[in-house]
XYZ file of C-alpha atoms in Angstrom:
768
model
C -42.966 -33.948 41.438
C -41.805 -36.828 43.642
C -38.429 -36.767 45.356
C -35.570 -38.404 43.429
C -33.316 -40.425 45.702
C -29.686 -41.320 45.165
C -30.883 -44.706 43.943
C -31.104 -43.096 40.533
C -27.984 -44.449 38.819
C -27.545 -47.154 41.464
C -27.154 -49.792 38.739
C -23.687 -48.399 38.152
C -22.953 -47.293 41.718
C -23.624 -50.659 43.299
C -20.767 -52.295 41.408
C -18.178 -49.553 41.853
C -15.376 -49.938 44.405
C -14.676 -47.058 46.801
C -13.350 -43.801 45.410
C -9.545 -43.475 45.762
C -7.970 -40.052 46.157
C -9.846 -36.941 44.965
C -10.309 -35.664 48.522
C -9.540 -32.080 47.500
C -11.801 -32.111 44.423
C -14.595 -33.812 46.353
C -14.492 -31.212 49.133
C -14.368 -28.325 46.674
C -17.333 -29.612 44.657
C -19.435 -30.182 47.786
C -18.682 -26.665 49.016
C -19.663 -25.147 45.662
C -22.876 -27.149 45.355
C -23.879 -26.014 48.846
C -23.616 -22.343 47.920
C -26.916 -20.751 46.783
C -25.105 -18.461 44.326
C -23.476 -21.374 42.478
C -25.781 -22.916 39.879
C -23.402 -24.831 37.594
C -20.305 -26.874 38.480
C -18.358 -28.637 35.734
C -15.866 -31.440 36.367
C -13.516 -31.035 33.404
C -10.739 -33.408 32.391
C -9.556 -35.853 29.729
C -11.128 -39.218 29.076
C -10.359 -41.920 31.614
C -9.364 -39.397 34.287
C -12.255 -40.256 36.615
C -14.798 -37.442 36.131
C -17.834 -39.729 36.058
C -16.537 -41.746 39.010
C -16.187 -38.568 41.075
C -19.621 -37.336 39.950
C -21.199 -40.611 41.088
C -19.678 -40.200 44.529
C -20.936 -36.611 44.723
C -24.354 -37.696 43.476
C -24.690 -40.140 46.359
C -23.314 -37.780 49.001
C -25.315 -34.601 48.255
C -28.665 -35.897 46.947
C -30.209 -35.593 50.417
C -29.287 -31.893 50.567
C -31.895 -30.981 47.931
C -35.721 -30.874 48.272
C -36.233 -33.125 45.263
C -33.001 -35.079 45.621
C -30.803 -35.679 42.592
C -31.282 -36.937 39.043
C -28.621 -38.612 36.928
C -28.745 -37.954 33.165
C -26.316 -39.885 30.936
C -25.677 -37.896 27.754
C -23.178 -40.383 26.282
C -25.652 -41.924 23.781
C -26.622 -38.506 22.384
C -25.023 -36.897 19.330
C -27.371 -33.957 18.670
C -27.553 -30.926 20.932
C -31.291 -30.722 20.331
C -31.752 -34.034 22.181
C -30.376 -32.766 25.500
C -33.424 -30.956 26.907
C -35.790 -33.823 26.001
C -33.413 -36.187 27.819
C -33.437 -33.974 30.924
C -37.210 -33.564 30.793
C -37.648 -37.327 30.524
C -35.404 -37.936 33.530
C -37.455 -35.408 35.535
C -40.718 -36.911 34.258
C -41.802 -33.468 33.029
C -45.055 -33.223 31.070
C -44.263 -31.274 27.911
C -47.709 -31.728 26.354
C -49.194 -28.636 27.988
C -46.077 -26.468 28.209
C -45.040 -23.863 25.658
C -41.481 -25.260 25.582
C -39.361 -27.947 27.182
C -37.693 -25.290 29.304
C -41.130 -24.261 30.598
C -42.025 -27.891 31.266
C -38.843 -28.420 33.277
C -39.474 -25.192 35.177
C -43.035 -26.254 36.025
C -41.836 -29.671 37.204
C -39.231 -28.279 39.603
C -41.102 -25.169 40.695
C -39.498 -23.344 43.626
C -37.912 -26.450 45.113
C -34.248 -27.427 44.988
C -32.853 -30.272 42.895
C -29.473 -31.438 41.603
C -29.250 -32.638 38.006
C -26.048 -34.471 37.046
C -25.308 -34.271 33.317
C -22.658 -36.845 32.487
C -20.581 -36.614 29.266
C -21.593 -33.180 28.015
C -18.644 -32.726 25.627
C -20.157 -34.207 22.466
C -23.343 -32.100 22.811
C -21.696 -28.939 24.127
C -23.722 -26.813 21.693
C -26.680 -27.482 24.000
C -25.044 -25.333 26.688
C -27.136 -22.324 25.609
C -30.368 -24.265 26.157
C -29.116 -25.366 29.579
C -28.330 -21.748 30.442
C -31.894 -20.795 29.563
C -33.280 -23.441 31.918
C -30.931 -22.336 34.732
C -32.157 -18.768 34.312
C -35.811 -19.878 34.641
C -35.388 -22.307 37.565
C -33.706 -20.748 40.650
C -33.737 -24.042 42.578
C -31.898 -26.001 39.887
C -28.252 -26.976 40.472
C -26.308 -28.700 37.685
C -23.213 -30.842 38.062
C -21.743 -31.586 34.611
C -18.885 -33.852 33.585
C -17.205 -32.846 30.357
C -13.907 -32.828 28.523
C -14.588 -29.190 27.634
C -15.973 -26.320 29.676
C -19.568 -25.302 28.907
C -18.567 -21.613 28.865
C -21.718 -20.303 30.541
C -21.764 -17.288 32.844
C -21.524 -18.387 36.450
C -19.967 -21.749 35.576
C -17.450 -23.039 38.146
C -14.944 -25.403 36.538
C -13.033 -27.946 38.642
C -10.101 -29.394 36.678
C -9.723 -33.127 37.201
C -6.147 -34.233 36.596
C -4.171 -37.436 37.117
C -4.007 -39.075 40.511
C -1.140 -38.109 42.778
C 2.112 -39.848 41.843
C 4.808 -40.993 44.292
C 6.835 -38.206 45.870
C 9.982 -38.277 47.969
C 8.139 -37.008 51.042
C 5.364 -39.627 50.923
C 5.387 -43.409 51.104
C 4.041 -45.480 48.246
C 1.030 -46.535 50.286
C -0.039 -42.906 50.793
C 0.074 -42.115 47.075
C -3.373 -42.149 45.389
C -2.134 -43.644 42.110
C -0.404 -46.528 43.917
C -3.389 -47.088 46.195
C -5.765 -47.342 43.226
C -3.487 -49.702 41.328
C -2.939 -51.968 44.338
C -6.674 -52.115 45.132
C -7.502 -53.062 41.539
C -4.737 -55.673 41.433
C -5.981 -57.238 44.672
C -9.395 -57.602 42.996
C -7.923 -59.831 40.251
C -4.999 -61.336 42.228
C -6.076 -61.636 45.895
C -2.592 -62.811 46.924
C -0.913 -59.611 45.693
C 0.611 -57.348 48.349
C 2.679 -54.181 48.037
C 6.116 -55.034 49.419
C 9.600 -53.565 49.501
C 10.575 -55.885 46.649
C 7.839 -54.758 44.229
C 7.170 -51.161 45.313
C 9.750 -49.733 42.887
C 8.113 -51.532 39.966
C 4.638 -50.368 41.061
C 5.867 -46.794 41.400
C 7.468 -46.944 37.938
C 4.246 -48.283 36.418
C 2.160 -45.496 37.966
C 4.576 -42.872 36.651
C 4.667 -44.480 33.215
C 0.863 -44.291 33.047
C 0.904 -40.675 34.303
C -1.531 -41.493 37.117
C -4.510 -41.843 34.734
C -7.125 -43.896 36.665
C -8.537 -45.819 33.696
C -5.022 -46.732 32.542
C -4.153 -47.949 36.052
C -7.322 -50.076 36.243
C -6.704 -51.647 32.842
C -3.061 -52.309 33.746
C -4.142 -54.024 36.964
C -6.419 -56.320 34.971
C -3.474 -57.328 32.782
C -1.762 -58.961 35.771
C -4.041 -61.915 35.155
C -1.807 -62.851 32.233
C 1.617 -61.246 32.804
C 3.732 -60.595 35.924
C 4.437 -57.056 37.073
C 7.966 -56.865 35.607
C 6.713 -58.111 32.249
C 3.843 -55.632 32.277
C 6.313 -52.748 32.659
C 8.004 -53.882 29.447
C 4.694 -54.263 27.642
C 3.760 -50.683 28.526
C 6.119 -49.401 25.863
C 2.959 -49.870 23.758
C 0.277 -48.764 26.186
C -2.665 -48.528 23.829
C -2.239 -52.114 22.611
C -1.946 -53.467 26.150
C -4.601 -51.420 27.964
C -7.688 -52.836 26.287
C -10.533 -55.193 27.245
C -11.730 -53.159 30.197
C -14.880 -53.893 32.225
C -18.108 -53.992 30.247
C -19.826 -51.787 32.825
C -18.461 -48.645 34.426
C -18.346 -44.933 33.847
C -16.032 -44.730 30.844
C -16.699 -45.082 27.148
C -15.604 -48.239 25.384
C -13.573 -51.142 26.602
C -10.078 -49.762 25.910
C -7.933 -46.732 26.572
C -7.624 -46.146 22.828
C -11.421 -45.914 22.436
C -11.650 -43.516 25.360
C -9.122 -41.120 23.820
C -10.606 -41.530 20.339
C -13.926 -40.280 21.750
C -12.296 -36.867 22.341
C -10.345 -36.904 19.089
C -13.527 -37.408 17.065
C -14.935 -34.167 18.474
C -12.093 -32.073 16.953
C -12.103 -30.181 13.672
C -9.701 -31.262 10.935
C -7.284 -28.422 11.729
C -7.333 -29.250 15.429
C -6.609 -32.892 14.603
C -3.564 -31.854 12.576
C -2.160 -29.905 15.521
C -3.024 -32.717 17.948
C -1.052 -35.214 15.863
C 1.904 -32.809 15.838
C 1.834 -32.844 19.649
C 2.690 -36.538 19.407
C 6.153 -35.637 18.069
C 7.164 -34.201 21.453
C 8.373 -36.050 24.536
C 7.864 -34.453 27.920
C 6.030 -31.352 26.718
C 6.470 -28.385 24.400
C 6.274 -24.624 24.066
C 4.111 -22.766 21.551
C 7.133 -21.817 19.345
C 8.171 -25.472 19.249
C 4.677 -26.605 18.279
C 4.443 -23.923 15.593
C 7.794 -25.050 14.165
C 6.698 -28.681 13.984
C 3.233 -27.902 12.567
C 4.448 -25.281 10.069
C 0.901 -24.002 9.591
C -1.288 -21.025 10.532
C -3.587 -20.691 13.552
C -1.636 -23.120 15.773
C -2.293 -20.988 18.851
C -6.060 -21.188 18.401
C -5.950 -24.941 17.835
C -3.829 -25.373 20.973
C -6.397 -23.442 22.984
C -9.115 -25.774 21.736
C -7.027 -28.861 22.561
C -6.598 -27.593 26.100
C -10.319 -26.916 26.303
C -10.968 -30.499 25.167
C -8.644 -31.741 27.957
C -6.372 -33.444 25.451
C -3.487 -31.104 26.316
C -2.472 -30.084 29.837
C -0.509 -27.105 31.149
C 2.991 -28.030 32.331
C 5.729 -26.525 34.498
C 8.656 -24.720 32.925
C 10.594 -21.448 32.721
C 8.214 -20.308 29.942
C 4.590 -21.228 29.056
C 4.486 -24.941 28.354
C 2.047 -27.793 27.654
C 2.113 -31.577 27.645
C 0.034 -34.629 26.780
C -0.555 -37.347 29.329
C 1.492 -40.316 28.182
C -1.427 -42.481 26.948
C -2.747 -39.506 24.954
C 0.724 -38.732 23.583
C 1.064 -42.318 22.393
C -2.357 -42.059 20.710
C -1.312 -38.852 18.918
C 1.966 -40.425 17.818
C 0.118 -43.498 16.592
C -2.052 -41.352 14.312
C 0.966 -40.008 12.429
C 1.412 -41.688 9.078
C 4.907 -42.700 8.018
C 5.456 -39.688 5.734
C 3.877 -37.200 8.108
C 5.897 -38.601 11.018
C 9.203 -38.194 9.158
C 8.403 -34.622 8.188
C 7.370 -33.645 11.711
C 10.336 -35.385 13.351
C 12.698 -33.607 10.973
C 11.139 -30.261 11.940
C 11.284 -31.293 15.616
C 14.999 -32.109 15.324
C 15.739 -28.859 13.497
C 13.989 -26.782 16.156
C 15.812 -28.401 19.073
C 19.168 -28.323 17.293
C 18.739 -24.558 16.888
C 17.703 -24.265 20.531
C 20.797 -26.157 21.700
C 23.106 -24.140 19.457
C 21.666 -20.821 20.629
C 22.315 -21.599 24.307
C 24.691 -19.157 25.960
C 27.324 -19.540 28.648
C 30.899 -18.889 29.601
C 33.752 -21.371 29.544
C 32.368 -24.817 30.217
C 29.238 -23.507 31.947
C 25.795 -22.529 30.748
C 24.051 -19.436 32.024
C 21.600 -20.602 34.742
C 18.545 -19.507 32.735
C 19.742 -21.532 29.746
C 20.436 -24.563 31.911
C 16.860 -24.372 33.204
C 15.510 -23.958 29.676
C 17.421 -26.966 28.310
C 16.721 -29.089 31.383
C 12.970 -28.864 30.862
C 13.526 -29.912 27.221
C 15.865 -32.790 28.100
C 13.607 -35.508 26.696
C 12.991 -33.578 23.478
C 16.692 -32.828 22.983
C 17.624 -36.475 23.321
C 14.732 -37.611 21.144
C 15.883 -35.172 18.450
C 19.456 -36.442 18.690
C 18.296 -40.050 18.498
C 16.278 -39.313 15.365
C 19.199 -37.489 13.701
C 21.468 -40.469 14.352
C 18.970 -42.992 13.022
C 18.430 -40.784 9.971
C 22.250 -40.801 9.524
C 22.418 -37.025 9.342
C 26.094 -36.740 10.220
C 26.638 -32.982 10.348
C 23.448 -32.271 12.322
C 24.129 -35.140 14.731
C 27.634 -33.810 15.343
C 26.372 -30.260 15.846
C 23.765 -31.426 18.347
C 26.256 -33.454 20.415
C 28.726 -30.573 20.452
C 26.024 -28.023 21.324
C 24.875 -30.119 24.287
C 28.384 -30.485 25.700
C 28.069 -27.656 28.219
C 24.598 -28.820 29.208
C 25.801 -32.369 29.886
C 28.950 -31.202 31.679
C 30.771 -33.702 33.887
C 27.574 -35.247 35.238
C 26.878 -37.419 32.173
C 30.316 -38.616 31.079
C 29.411 -42.255 30.165
C 26.267 -41.212 28.292
C 28.088 -38.395 26.514
C 30.823 -40.837 25.464
C 28.184 -43.174 24.016
C 26.612 -40.369 21.941
C 30.025 -39.261 20.623
C 30.919 -42.836 19.679
C 27.731 -43.189 17.668
C 28.309 -39.889 15.871
C 31.905 -40.818 15.023
C 30.657 -44.019 13.388
C 28.499 -42.117 10.861
C 30.149 -42.599 7.448
C 29.446 -39.076 6.170
C 31.153 -37.356 9.127
C 34.527 -37.294 7.316
C 32.987 -34.984 4.712
C 32.913 -32.331 7.463
C 36.548 -32.139 8.694
C 35.990 -29.421 11.298
C 33.055 -31.243 12.892
C 34.956 -34.531 12.589
C 37.929 -33.074 14.455
C 35.745 -31.585 17.207
C 33.908 -34.875 17.715
C 37.256 -36.722 17.962
C 38.541 -34.174 20.477
C 35.446 -34.499 22.656
C 35.501 -38.277 22.378
C 39.132 -38.299 23.487
C 38.293 -36.129 26.489
C 35.425 -38.393 27.587
C 37.531 -41.533 27.057
C 40.244 -40.006 29.255
C 37.795 -39.379 32.087
C 36.592 -42.992 31.762
C 40.228 -44.258 31.823
C 40.037 -45.617 28.273
C 43.457 -44.203 27.544
C 44.339 -46.030 24.320
C 41.061 -44.906 22.779
C 41.629 -41.380 24.077
C 45.167 -41.150 22.696
C 44.086 -42.384 19.259
C 41.106 -40.014 19.022
C 43.026 -36.970 20.257
C 45.999 -37.580 17.971
C 43.633 -37.831 14.989
C 41.905 -34.613 16.083
C 45.246 -32.839 16.499
C 46.266 -33.696 12.943
C 42.966 -32.389 11.562
C 43.246 -29.143 13.536
C 46.834 -28.589 12.408
C 45.848 -29.250 8.789
C 43.192 -26.549 9.137
C 45.596 -24.146 10.946
C 43.131 -24.029 13.847
C 45.550 -22.883 16.577
C 42.987 -22.556 19.336
C 41.611 -26.083 18.916
C 45.167 -27.396 18.465
C 46.098 -25.899 21.832
C 43.138 -27.421 23.678
C 43.799 -30.804 22.067
C 47.415 -30.626 23.256
C 46.066 -30.115 26.768
C 43.802 -33.147 26.433
C 46.698 -35.257 25.159
C 48.795 -34.068 28.091
C 46.094 -35.427 30.412
C 46.238 -38.803 28.703
C 50.005 -39.115 28.951
C 49.974 -37.992 32.556
C 47.210 -40.390 33.521
C 49.250 -43.246 32.057
C 52.337 -42.197 34.035
C 54.309 -40.347 31.361
C 54.368 -37.016 33.172
C 57.423 -35.725 31.317
C 55.673 -36.053 27.962
C 52.594 -34.458 29.495
C 54.577 -31.444 30.729
C 56.176 -30.990 27.293
C 52.730 -30.935 25.665
C 51.393 -28.542 28.336
C 54.314 -26.162 27.866
C 53.666 -26.277 24.109
C 50.050 -25.329 24.723
C 51.120 -22.564 27.118
C 53.310 -21.082 24.401
C 50.403 -21.163 21.935
C 48.092 -19.489 24.461
C 50.564 -16.691 25.142
C 51.209 -16.176 21.417
C 47.468 -15.838 20.783
C 47.012 -13.621 23.860
C 44.151 -15.933 24.909
C 43.650 -15.283 28.617
C 41.044 -18.004 29.156
C 43.129 -20.679 27.450
C 46.209 -19.557 29.375
C 44.307 -19.769 32.652
C 43.232 -23.290 31.793
C 46.707 -24.524 30.845
C 48.222 -22.942 33.964
C 45.833 -25.070 36.025
C 46.860 -28.110 33.976
C 50.570 -27.492 34.564
C 49.895 -27.056 38.281
C 48.052 -30.365 38.445
C 50.872 -32.067 36.543
C 53.358 -30.884 39.157
C 51.074 -32.253 41.844
C 51.016 -35.588 40.062
C 54.814 -35.438 40.165
C 54.444 -34.929 43.941
C 55.985 -31.455 43.686
C 53.144 -29.227 44.952
C 55.415 -26.255 45.668
C 56.116 -25.897 41.950
C 52.374 -25.692 41.273
C 52.042 -22.511 43.339
C 53.171 -19.870 40.787
C 51.010 -21.372 38.048
C 47.964 -21.457 40.315
C 48.591 -17.905 41.490
C 48.902 -16.579 37.936
C 45.825 -18.554 36.912
C 43.863 -17.114 39.807
C 44.771 -13.559 38.785
C 43.631 -14.297 35.237
C 40.343 -15.728 36.538
C 39.461 -12.430 38.165
C 39.430 -10.849 34.681
C 37.314 -13.642 33.151
C 33.620 -14.590 33.600
C 34.759 -18.090 34.576
C 33.711 -18.785 38.146
C 34.356 -22.508 37.783
C 37.974 -21.954 36.766
C 38.516 -19.495 39.607
C 36.998 -21.854 42.175
C 39.116 -24.709 40.843
C 42.384 -22.706 40.930
C 41.695 -21.378 44.426
C 40.646 -24.802 45.698
C 43.743 -26.548 44.342
C 45.877 -23.693 45.678
C 44.301 -24.258 49.094
C 45.014 -27.971 48.891
C 48.650 -27.290 47.969
C 48.939 -25.079 51.070
C 47.560 -27.950 53.163
C 50.096 -30.379 51.710
C 52.903 -27.868 52.413
C 51.873 -27.672 56.064
C 50.170 -24.264 55.969
C 46.706 -25.021 57.440
C 45.620 -21.401 58.056
C 46.385 -20.362 54.485
C 44.754 -23.577 53.223
C 41.569 -22.957 55.218
C 41.220 -19.389 53.944
C 41.656 -20.441 50.308
C 39.341 -23.458 50.532
C 36.680 -21.326 52.221
C 36.785 -18.889 49.308
C 36.676 -21.741 46.786
C 33.661 -23.209 48.608
C 31.847 -19.880 48.469
C 32.442 -19.627 44.727
C 31.510 -23.271 44.106
C 28.050 -22.640 45.585
C 27.195 -20.763 42.368
C 28.754 -23.337 40.028
C 26.727 -26.532 39.301
C 29.889 -28.565 38.646
C 29.842 -31.989 40.309
C 33.608 -32.561 39.897
C 34.451 -29.275 41.609
C 31.961 -29.820 44.418
C 32.851 -33.371 45.409
C 36.583 -32.543 45.245
C 36.133 -29.548 47.572
C 34.007 -31.646 49.931
C 36.911 -34.056 50.366
C 39.540 -31.318 50.689
C 37.605 -29.458 53.390
C 36.883 -32.786 55.115
C 40.599 -32.932 56.030
C 40.242 -29.655 57.959
C 37.016 -30.870 59.577
C 38.800 -34.054 60.641
C 41.712 -32.045 62.041
C 39.156 -30.030 64.045
C 37.887 -33.245 65.629
C 34.494 -33.199 63.863
C 34.806 -36.790 62.700
C 31.122 -37.527 62.026
C 30.690 -34.429 59.870
C 33.870 -35.299 57.985
C 32.531 -38.828 57.378
C 29.224 -37.443 56.052
C 31.107 -35.100 53.727
C 33.233 -37.959 52.418
C 30.111 -40.116 51.898
C 28.241 -37.357 50.051
C 31.288 -36.536 47.909
C 31.843 -40.177 47.044
C 28.186 -40.582 46.024
C 28.437 -37.515 43.779
C 31.652 -38.834 42.235
C 30.098 -42.240 41.565
C 27.022 -40.704 39.927
C 29.163 -38.517 37.683
C 31.272 -41.448 36.475
C 34.457 -39.453 37.239
C 37.421 -41.366 38.688
C 39.646 -39.648 41.228
C 42.591 -37.765 39.754
C 45.830 -39.626 40.452
C 47.153 -36.651 42.472
C 44.245 -36.945 44.925
C 43.324 -40.627 44.845
C 45.644 -41.666 47.652
C 44.504 -38.738 49.804
C 40.863 -39.780 49.333
C 41.778 -43.274 50.519
C 43.783 -41.808 53.381
C 40.959 -39.797 54.922
C 38.545 -42.673 54.460
C 40.845 -45.044 56.348
C 41.708 -42.472 59.001
C 38.055 -41.732 59.786
C 37.347 -45.450 60.104
C 39.972 -45.586 62.830
C 38.706 -42.414 64.540
C 35.012 -43.368 64.541
C 35.115 -47.142 64.638
C 31.681 -48.704 64.106
C 30.031 -45.253 63.900
C 31.910 -44.450 60.704
C 29.763 -46.622 58.430
C 26.523 -45.039 59.670
C 27.800 -41.475 59.189
C 29.323 -42.279 55.782
C 26.114 -44.009 54.610
C 24.005 -41.066 55.785
C 26.222 -38.761 53.766
C 25.646 -40.848 50.637
C 21.876 -40.371 50.973
C 22.075 -36.586 51.386
C 21.882 -34.082 48.568
C 24.761 -31.651 48.130
C 22.656 -28.724 49.390
C 21.873 -30.596 52.615
C 25.527 -31.290 53.399
C 26.471 -27.816 52.165
C 24.477 -26.202 54.978
C 26.453 -28.132 57.609
C 29.768 -27.383 55.907
C 28.923 -23.683 55.732
C 28.098 -23.645 59.450
C 31.401 -25.345 60.287
C 33.377 -22.931 58.092
C 31.842 -19.921 59.855
C 32.448 -21.414 63.300
C 36.051 -22.302 62.474
C 36.678 -18.841 61.038
C 35.367 -17.230 64.237
C 37.563 -19.484 66.369
C 40.625 -18.642 64.275
C 39.876 -14.914 64.541
C 39.693 -15.134 68.362
C 43.080 -16.882 68.524
C 44.728 -14.122 66.443
C 46.610 -14.227 63.128
C 49.665 -16.448 62.736
C 52.858 -14.759 61.590
C 54.005 -16.351 58.324
C 57.278 -18.227 58.380
C 60.101 -16.268 56.838
C 60.959 -18.976 54.340
C 57.348 -19.163 53.082
C 57.295 -15.456 52.282
C 60.704 -15.650 50.652
C 59.694 -18.621 48.537
C 56.552 -16.920 47.225
C 58.347 -13.644 46.538
C 61.318 -15.207 44.781
C 59.257 -17.594 42.645
C 57.071 -14.685 41.601
C 60.167 -12.931 40.239
C 61.036 -15.727 37.826
C 60.032 -15.764 34.184
C 57.703 -18.521 33.022
C 60.540 -20.267 31.149
C 62.683 -20.116 34.296
C 59.835 -21.700 36.249
C 59.680 -24.494 33.691
C 63.429 -25.092 33.941
C 63.230 -24.909 37.744
C 60.534 -27.573 37.817
C 62.706 -29.962 35.784
C 65.820 -29.163 37.836
C 63.828 -30.054 40.956
C 63.065 -33.432 39.359
C 66.822 -34.060 39.016
C 67.079 -33.801 35.224
C 70.434 -32.770 33.705
C 70.646 -29.847 31.287
C 70.580 -32.005 28.157
C 67.399 -33.764 29.261
C 65.744 -30.430 30.166
C 66.761 -28.995 26.788
C 65.149 -31.936 25.003
C 61.939 -31.653 27.017
C 61.615 -27.905 26.457
C 62.954 -27.943 22.887
C 65.748 -25.442 23.667
C 69.553 -25.728 23.668
C 71.581 -26.959 26.708
C 73.382 -23.599 26.703
C 70.051 -21.808 27.151
C 69.187 -24.131 30.027
C 72.500 -23.326 31.765
C 71.830 -19.604 31.317
C 68.379 -19.947 32.947
C 69.904 -21.873 35.862
C 72.549 -19.170 36.371
C 69.878 -16.451 36.333
C 67.834 -18.270 38.955
C 70.876 -18.781 41.196
C 71.578 -15.068 40.957
C 67.976 -14.097 41.762
C 67.666 -16.491 44.692
C 71.155 -15.977 46.154
C 71.736 -19.744 46.170
C 75.056 -21.398 45.377
C 74.330 -24.476 43.227
C 71.708 -26.689 41.528
C 71.236 -28.823 44.631
C 70.258 -25.831 46.758
C 68.078 -24.586 43.911
C 66.193 -27.885 43.718
C 65.913 -28.059 47.518
C 64.589 -24.478 47.670
C 62.150 -25.022 44.772
C 60.436 -27.960 46.465
C 60.056 -25.990 49.699
C 61.912 -28.612 51.782
């Protein structure tokens, strides 16, 4: 037999541009083919992923390593497994006329010499794998490199998975990324003037991610730039299969469009496997086996999924539990196959499954358990797709349940988006038929509107919710709605009304013996006093709230109470006490993924860092905190807004021109990056304070804390209003008690404190 050179298949190879990426797969395949114990290597992956292109490059590189060179055998035209050996024999020019069988003829042709046979597109004739195994057993010098969408499942087979090209990552530039490099090279072939620049790199990166790094999709997209600019192409890719057609007439893929390439694999499936494949199109971003079984609602889903993975139509995905996904072009193909009736049925099942998942999530207070946060985060796209479908289907109760169930997952980091969802649910006409859900949606909408400073909308929604809760005798929800209304009135400057509502909620919480609600309202009352610029009166409420937190699984509430308590100490001129409290709050906040808590503590501790002379670190902390606040959509609370401006302006003076650079650097850093520096400063400052020795507390500070702690809660409420200068009649009206009762409380407080009159009482209460 004459030597076969790499010129076999050169008709295709001569027109192909250089291979982009695949360095790891190329090296692995070459190493395997060089090993004498490896007889069969299979490049497995979905259509359009670049298996044939990689095989061509290998074919050219390793042909010289074999005695008889290499032979390329294209199996794409074949449909019958029985035609495979004749095709191989023909390529080897074997004489079958005198041999007992084709396997014998191939064995006689090769003899004891070495040869590489490349079998391209084995998937549609995979039943011929047994015949190939027989030939491999007879011919020791034969090496086979196969490309296939399914593994051949022969003993000794080495499978190399071929996945999408590398997508842009934070630690690599666009030009280093294989997907971007391929796209840019193909664009330059049709538009020679095109260059990757800072102005278009974001669009190119987005396109590569949208196409999941599939080489054929990237090549077809590049060709489309003949007729549409890059920004327009990104919009067109909402319908990838319609756009990515009319590919090159030559080349290593099947058909002229992405749709035809995927259809090639789909046609090889059984009817049951096709049913499950179409169901995969109902998911966005991946799925678990229980989710797929729920959407399919049929037997043997697991087996069909295994076959879909074997056919490279479904890929393994990352997640806290076993998970799979479809590359985006394949997902669109699966979705396209769903008929109108089948699509509605599957989307309804999809929505039901993810509603149940959201409602079964567990947490404490406003926070999810970390494992549940991870589980919902990986399903983010599916959860929002389910909610979108429920809204479009006008399923009021299910839409409301989904929005409410996702509240803890969204938290404070998605306020504008959460407000938009709640607004859409409220507009559903059938929501009023479910008064409890209606009231809860109104309450949540009012809370989000308050955060976004839409106070008229917030007041209207919360008042409507309050009436519904009172009509249903729902005391707990009534109490929390009172707290939300108190926020609205306070944010619009009516702090007296806010305090009256907060005291009303406090009374409800105590009557219900609800420790968590009481802890929350105590924090609210404390903040209201701070908004009244009376931080000393916030102290007893924060201290009681902190004690309650220690009995509750509510780390966020504890960190908040301790942090605010530390800030109050700073405002009252007690820096050592403030530092100790803020350090504890910071330690607790490390375990609480609450953006509001974290960026507030960053700013509070930045005051201490500034006072320590570490101006650049303080500026970075302020920059990072401000970036977090902006992303969350949260405005500064009125009690802290002026302080945030103050430190910003002060650091500008301290640092001069260097401030902007440090502040900008802070904005680019993640919380964890800044957190490491803050932690180091806290430890260093603590060590320095320990070396200098403890400071003896001022006598009046100890007296103030001890005496305030001895007052009843009603006396503290009266004291707060006395400190504001209100007469007894006004206090009685605010607290809904008689003027005589107010006078009695004032007399009791004078007796307990040893003071002589209201003026001294007010002066003492404010700590002046």
